[in-house]
CSV table of C-alpha atoms in Angstrom, one decimal:
chain,number,residue,atom,x,y,z
A,1,THR,CA,0.0,0.0,0.0
A,2,PRO,CA,1.5,3.4,-0.9
A,3,ASP,CA,2.5,5.4,2.1
A,4,LEU,CA,3.7,8.6,0.3
A,5,GLY,CA,2.2,10.8,-2.3
A,6,TYR,CA,-1.3,10.6,-3.9
A,7,HIS,CA,-3.0,7.6,-5.4
A,8,TYR,CA,-6.5,7.0,-6.6
A,9,ASP,CA,-9.0,4.9,-4.7
A,10,PRO,CA,-8.8,1.5,-6.2
A,11,LEU,CA,-11.4,-0.3,-8.3
A,12,ASP,CA,-12.5,-3.7,-7.1
A,13,PHE,CA,-13.6,-5.0,-10.5
A,14,VAL,CA,-13.6,-3.8,-14.1
A,15,LEU,CA,-16.3,-5.0,-16.5
A,16,GLY,CA,-16.1,-4.8,-20.3
A,17,LYS,CA,-18.3,-6.6,-22.8
A,18,THR,CA,-19.5,-8.7,-19.9
A,19,ALA,CA,-22.7,-10.6,-20.6
A,20,LEU,CA,-25.1,-12.0,-17.9
A,21,SER,CA,-28.0,-14.3,-18.6
A,22,ASN,CA,-30.2,-16.6,-16.5
A,23,ALA,CA,-28.4,-15.5,-13.4
A,24,THR,CA,-28.3,-12.7,-10.7
A,25,LEU,CA,-25.3,-10.5,-10.2
A,26,THR,CA,-25.2,-9.2,-6.7
A,27,VAL,CA,-22.8,-6.4,-5.7
A,28,ALA,CA,-21.7,-6.1,-2.1
A,29,SER,CA,-21.9,-2.8,-0.2
A,30,GLY,CA,-18.8,-0.5,-0.7
A,31,THR,CA,-17.8,-2.1,-4.1
A,32,ALA,CA,-16.3,0.1,-6.8
A,33,LEU,CA,-17.0,-1.1,-10.4
A,34,GLY,CA,-15.2,0.2,-13.4
A,35,THR,CA,-16.6,-0.2,-16.9
A,36,PHE,CA,-15.2,0.0,-20.4
A,37,ALA,CA,-16.6,-0.9,-23.9
A,38,PRO,CA,-14.5,-0.6,-27.1
A,39,SER,CA,-17.6,0.6,-29.1
A,40,TYR,CA,-21.0,2.0,-28.6
A,41,ALA,CA,-22.5,-1.4,-29.8
A,42,ALA,CA,-20.9,-3.0,-26.7
A,43,ALA,CA,-21.5,-2.3,-23.0
A,44,GLY,CA,-19.6,-2.6,-19.8
A,45,LEU,CA,-22.3,-5.0,-18.5
A,46,ALA,CA,-24.9,-6.4,-20.8
A,47,LEU,CA,-28.0,-7.9,-19.0
A,48,LYS,CA,-29.6,-10.5,-21.2
A,49,ASP,CA,-32.6,-12.8,-20.9
A,50,SER,CA,-33.8,-13.8,-17.3
A,51,SER,CA,-30.9,-11.8,-15.6
A,52,ALA,CA,-31.0,-9.6,-12.6
A,53,PHE,CA,-28.6,-6.9,-11.3
A,54,VAL,CA,-28.8,-6.1,-7.6
A,55,CYS,CA,-26.5,-3.4,-6.4
A,56,GLU,CA,-27.2,-2.0,-3.0
A,57,GLY,CA,-24.7,-0.1,-0.8
A,58,ALA,CA,-25.2,2.0,2.3
A,59,ALA,CA,-25.6,5.7,3.0
A,60,THR,CA,-22.1,5.9,4.4
A,61,ASN,CA,-20.6,3.1,2.2
A,62,LEU,CA,-21.7,3.7,-1.4
A,63,ASN,CA,-21.3,1.3,-4.3
A,64,ARG,CA,-19.8,3.1,-7.3
A,65,ILE,CA,-20.0,2.4,-11.0
A,66,VAL,CA,-17.6,4.6,-13.0
A,67,ARG,CA,-15.8,4.6,-16.3
A,68,TYR,CA,-12.4,3.0,-15.6
A,69,ASN,CA,-10.4,5.9,-17.1
A,70,SER,CA,-11.8,8.4,-14.6
A,71,VAL,CA,-10.1,6.4,-11.8
A,72,GLN,CA,-6.8,5.3,-13.4
A,73,GLU,CA,-4.7,7.4,-15.8
A,74,GLN,CA,-2.9,4.6,-17.7
A,75,ALA,CA,-5.0,3.7,-20.8
A,76,ASN,CA,-5.3,0.3,-22.3
A,77,ALA,CA,-5.7,0.3,-26.1
A,78,ASN,CA,-8.0,-2.6,-26.1
A,79,TRP,CA,-10.4,-0.7,-23.7
A,80,THR,CA,-10.4,2.8,-25.4
A,81,ASN,CA,-10.9,2.3,-29.1
A,82,GLY,CA,-14.1,3.8,-30.6
A,83,MET,CA,-16.9,5.6,-28.9
A,84,PRO,CA,-17.5,4.2,-25.4
A,85,GLY,CA,-20.5,2.0,-24.9
A,86,PRO,CA,-23.1,2.2,-22.1
A,87,GLN,CA,-22.0,1.3,-18.5
A,88,VAL,CA,-25.1,-1.1,-18.3
A,89,HIS,CA,-27.2,-2.2,-21.3
A,90,THR,CA,-30.3,-4.4,-21.0
A,91,VAL,CA,-31.7,-6.9,-23.5
A,92,LEU,CA,-34.8,-9.0,-23.2
A,93,ASN,CA,-36.4,-9.8,-19.8
A,94,THR,CA,-34.3,-8.2,-17.0
A,95,SER,CA,-34.6,-6.9,-13.5
A,96,VAL,CA,-32.5,-4.1,-12.0
A,97,ARG,CA,-32.6,-3.0,-8.3
A,98,LEU,CA,-30.1,-0.4,-7.0
A,99,ARG,CA,-29.8,1.6,-3.8
A,100,TYR,CA,-27.0,3.8,-2.5
A,101,THR,CA,-25.1,3.6,-5.7
A,102,ASP,CA,-23.2,6.4,-7.3
A,103,PHE,CA,-22.8,6.5,-11.1
A,104,SER,CA,-20.1,8.8,-12.5
A,105,LEU,CA,-19.2,9.6,-16.1
A,106,LEU,CA,-17.1,12.3,-17.8
A,107,ALA,CA,-19.0,15.1,-19.5
A,108,GLY,CA,-20.3,14.0,-23.0
A,109,ASP,CA,-19.3,10.4,-22.3
A,110,THR,CA,-21.9,7.6,-22.6
A,111,ASP,CA,-25.0,6.1,-21.0
A,112,HIS,CA,-25.2,5.1,-17.4
A,113,PHE,CA,-28.1,2.8,-18.4
A,114,ASN,CA,-29.5,2.0,-21.8
A,115,ALA,CA,-32.7,0.0,-22.1
A,116,ASP,CA,-33.7,-0.1,-25.7
A,117,GLU,CA,-36.9,-1.4,-27.4
A,118,SER,CA,-35.6,-5.0,-27.4
A,119,SER,CA,-35.6,-5.2,-23.6
A,120,SER,CA,-38.3,-5.5,-20.9
A,121,GLY,CA,-38.5,-5.5,-17.2
A,122,VAL,CA,-38.5,-3.2,-14.2
A,123,PHE,CA,-35.6,-0.9,-13.1
A,124,THR,CA,-35.8,0.5,-9.5
A,125,PHE,CA,-33.3,3.1,-8.3
A,126,ARG,CA,-33.4,4.5,-4.7
A,127,ASP,CA,-31.1,6.9,-3.0
A,128,CYS,CA,-28.7,6.8,-6.0
A,129,SER,CA,-26.7,9.6,-7.6
A,130,PHE,CA,-25.7,10.1,-11.2
A,131,THR,CA,-23.1,12.6,-12.7
A,132,SER,CA,-23.1,13.5,-16.4
A,133,GLY,CA,-23.9,10.9,-19.0
A,134,ARG,CA,-27.4,9.7,-20.1
A,135,LEU,CA,-30.2,7.6,-18.8
A,136,VAL,CA,-32.2,5.9,-21.6
A,137,THR,CA,-35.3,3.7,-21.6
A,138,MET,CA,-37.6,2.8,-24.5
A,139,ARG,CA,-39.5,0.0,-23.0
A,140,PRO,CA,-38.6,-1.2,-19.5
A,141,ASP,CA,-40.4,0.6,-16.6
A,142,LEU,CA,-38.3,3.1,-14.6
A,143,PHE,CA,-38.9,3.9,-11.0
A,144,LEU,CA,-36.6,6.4,-9.2
A,145,THR,CA,-37.0,7.6,-5.6
A,146,ASN,CA,-34.7,10.2,-3.8
A,147,CYS,CA,-32.1,10.3,-6.5
A,148,LEU,CA,-29.6,13.0,-7.5
A,149,PHE,CA,-28.9,13.9,-11.2
A,150,GLN,CA,-26.1,16.3,-11.9
A,151,ARG,CA,-26.0,17.4,-15.6
A,152,VAL,CA,-27.7,14.1,-16.7
A,153,ASN,CA,-29.6,13.7,-19.9
A,154,HIS,CA,-32.8,11.7,-19.5
A,155,GLN,CA,-34.2,10.2,-22.7
A,156,LEU,CA,-37.4,8.3,-22.1
A,157,ALA,CA,-39.3,7.2,-25.2
A,158,SER,CA,-42.3,4.9,-26.0
A,159,TYR,CA,-41.9,4.3,-29.7
A,160,ASP,CA,-43.4,0.8,-30.4
A,161,TYR,CA,-44.7,-0.4,-27.1
A,162,TRP,CA,-47.9,0.9,-25.3
A,163,TYR,CA,-46.9,0.2,-21.7
A,164,LEU,CA,-44.0,2.4,-20.5
A,165,ASN,CA,-44.3,3.4,-16.9
A,166,VAL,CA,-42.0,6.1,-15.5
A,167,SER,CA,-41.9,7.4,-12.0
A,168,TYR,CA,-39.6,10.1,-10.5
A,169,GLN,CA,-40.3,11.0,-6.9
A,170,ASN,CA,-38.3,13.1,-4.4
A,171,CYS,CA,-35.5,13.6,-6.9
A,172,LEU,CA,-33.1,16.5,-7.6
A,173,PHE,CA,-32.3,17.5,-11.2
A,174,GLN,CA,-29.4,19.9,-11.4
A,175,GLY,CA,-28.9,21.1,-14.9
A,176,GLY,CA,-29.1,18.5,-17.6
A,177,ALA,CA,-32.2,17.7,-19.6
A,178,VAL,CA,-35.4,15.6,-19.5
A,179,THR,CA,-36.9,14.5,-22.8
A,180,LEU,CA,-40.2,12.6,-22.7
A,181,ASP,CA,-41.3,11.2,-26.1
A,182,ASP,CA,-44.4,9.2,-27.1
A,183,ALA,CA,-43.8,9.5,-30.9
A,184,MET,CA,-46.7,7.0,-31.7
A,185,GLY,CA,-49.1,8.9,-29.5
A,186,ASP,CA,-50.5,5.6,-28.2
A,187,SER,CA,-48.8,5.1,-24.8
A,188,ILE,CA,-51.2,4.0,-22.1
A,189,GLY,CA,-48.5,3.7,-19.4
A,190,THR,CA,-48.2,6.2,-16.5
A,191,TRP,CA,-45.6,9.0,-16.6
A,192,SER,CA,-45.4,10.4,-13.1
A,193,PHE,CA,-43.2,13.2,-11.5
A,194,HIS,CA,-43.9,14.1,-7.9
A,195,ASN,CA,-42.0,16.1,-5.3
A,196,ASN,CA,-38.9,16.8,-7.4
A,197,LEU,CA,-36.7,19.9,-7.8
A,198,PHE,CA,-35.7,21.0,-11.3
A,199,ASP,CA,-32.7,23.4,-11.0
A,200,ALA,CA,-32.1,24.9,-14.4
A,201,THR,CA,-33.1,21.7,-16.2
A,202,SER,CA,-34.3,21.6,-19.8
A,203,ILE,CA,-37.6,19.7,-20.2
A,204,ALA,CA,-39.1,18.7,-23.5
A,205,THR,CA,-42.3,16.6,-24.0
A,206,ASN,CA,-43.8,15.1,-27.2
A,207,GLY,CA,-47.2,13.6,-27.0
A,208,VAL,CA,-46.9,12.6,-23.4
A,209,LEU,CA,-49.4,13.4,-20.7
A,210,VAL,CA,-47.4,13.7,-17.4
A,211,THR,CA,-49.0,13.1,-14.0
A,212,ASN,CA,-47.2,15.7,-11.9
A,213,ASP,CA,-47.6,17.8,-8.8
A,214,PHE,CA,-45.7,19.4,-6.0
A,215,ASN,CA,-42.6,19.9,-8.2
A,216,ALA,CA,-40.4,23.0,-7.9
A,217,TYR,CA,-38.7,24.9,-10.7
A,218,THR,CA,-36.1,27.6,-10.8
A,219,THR,CA,-36.9,30.8,-12.8
A,220,ASN,CA,-37.5,30.7,-16.6
A,221,PRO,CA,-37.1,26.9,-17.2
A,222,SER,CA,-39.3,24.7,-19.3
A,223,ARG,CA,-41.8,22.8,-17.2
A,224,LEU,CA,-43.7,19.5,-17.3
A,225,VAL,CA,-47.1,19.6,-18.9
A,226,PRO,CA,-49.8,19.8,-18.0
A,227,THR,CA,-48.7,22.3,-15.3
A,228,ALA,CA,-50.1,21.7,-11.8
A,229,ALA,CA,-51.4,24.4,-9.4
A,230,SER,CA,-49.4,22.8,-6.6
A,231,ASN,CA,-46.0,23.3,-8.4
A,232,LEU,CA,-43.6,25.9,-6.9
A,233,LEU,CA,-41.9,28.5,-9.1
A,234,LEU,CA,-38.7,29.9,-7.4
A,235,ALA,CA,-37.5,33.4,-7.9
A,236,VAL,CA,-34.0,32.3,-8.5
A,237,THR,CA,-32.2,31.0,-11.7
A,238,ASN,CA,-30.0,28.7,-9.7
A,239,PHE,CA,-30.7,27.1,-6.3
A,240,THR,CA,-28.3,27.5,-3.5
A,241,PHE,CA,-27.5,24.3,-1.5
A,242,GLU,CA,-25.5,23.7,1.6
A,243,THR,CA,-22.9,21.0,2.2
A,244,GLY,CA,-23.8,18.4,4.8
A,245,SER,CA,-22.4,15.2,6.2
A,246,LEU,CA,-23.4,13.1,3.1
A,247,GLY,CA,-23.0,15.5,0.2
A,248,ARG,CA,-23.3,19.0,-1.3
A,249,PHE,CA,-27.1,19.2,-1.8
A,250,TYR,CA,-28.8,19.9,1.4
A,251,LEU,CA,-31.6,22.4,1.7
A,252,PRO,CA,-30.7,25.6,3.6
A,253,SER,CA,-32.6,26.3,6.8
A,254,GLY,CA,-35.7,28.4,6.0
A,255,SER,CA,-35.9,27.1,2.4
A,256,SER,CA,-39.1,27.8,0.6
A,257,LEU,CA,-39.2,24.1,-0.3
A,258,ILE,CA,-39.6,22.8,3.2
A,259,ASN,CA,-43.1,21.3,3.7
A,260,ARG,CA,-44.0,22.2,0.2
């Protein structure tokens, strides 16, 4: 163990073009996973038919899923060729359950999760954080509670399948974008956003009726439609947070969001 100078926190495992089927991958609390994919057609972890991914850390002992090159500086030519693929990609019938997991990508990098129209299943994220990158689903249901998104691009689309259920509750969106698209105009799933704060986040909807209330928005942003009377419009363009014991995004005392 180095005793002088600086060194990065180590990765426990690195996954690249790793396929899982007919099995459950369980990640222990405090584990750091690195991913690589030599092309966008590949992925760090590919969840295939009848697979499950369970990754649950603790509030003071997070699991982390990162691009390997954000933790180590020495490149490996076999890992870096081409546009990087998603950290996790799902195909066919899969199940994903994550809690107290931190996802980190470099700006303009790739997808944290990509669930295209060929996949199905339910994804549940609770008490997780995401930095940069994208979150994509075209068919699997997506349920997120008490999650943090820093400059994340959400791309939620129901193109060929009627049932796409999306729920965001008690989440913080700082910057980034949310795009909701029902291009066929025939989705009969539920798109739900409740008790979220959108801090300078770009929002675009196409043919989607969103059930939403008790959300807060900073000044002059786009908003979810239809708008709800219970929403709170803040007279600031950027929200001011305080640093606490578990991060940089605590509400200040006396905040207008408390009990709202």
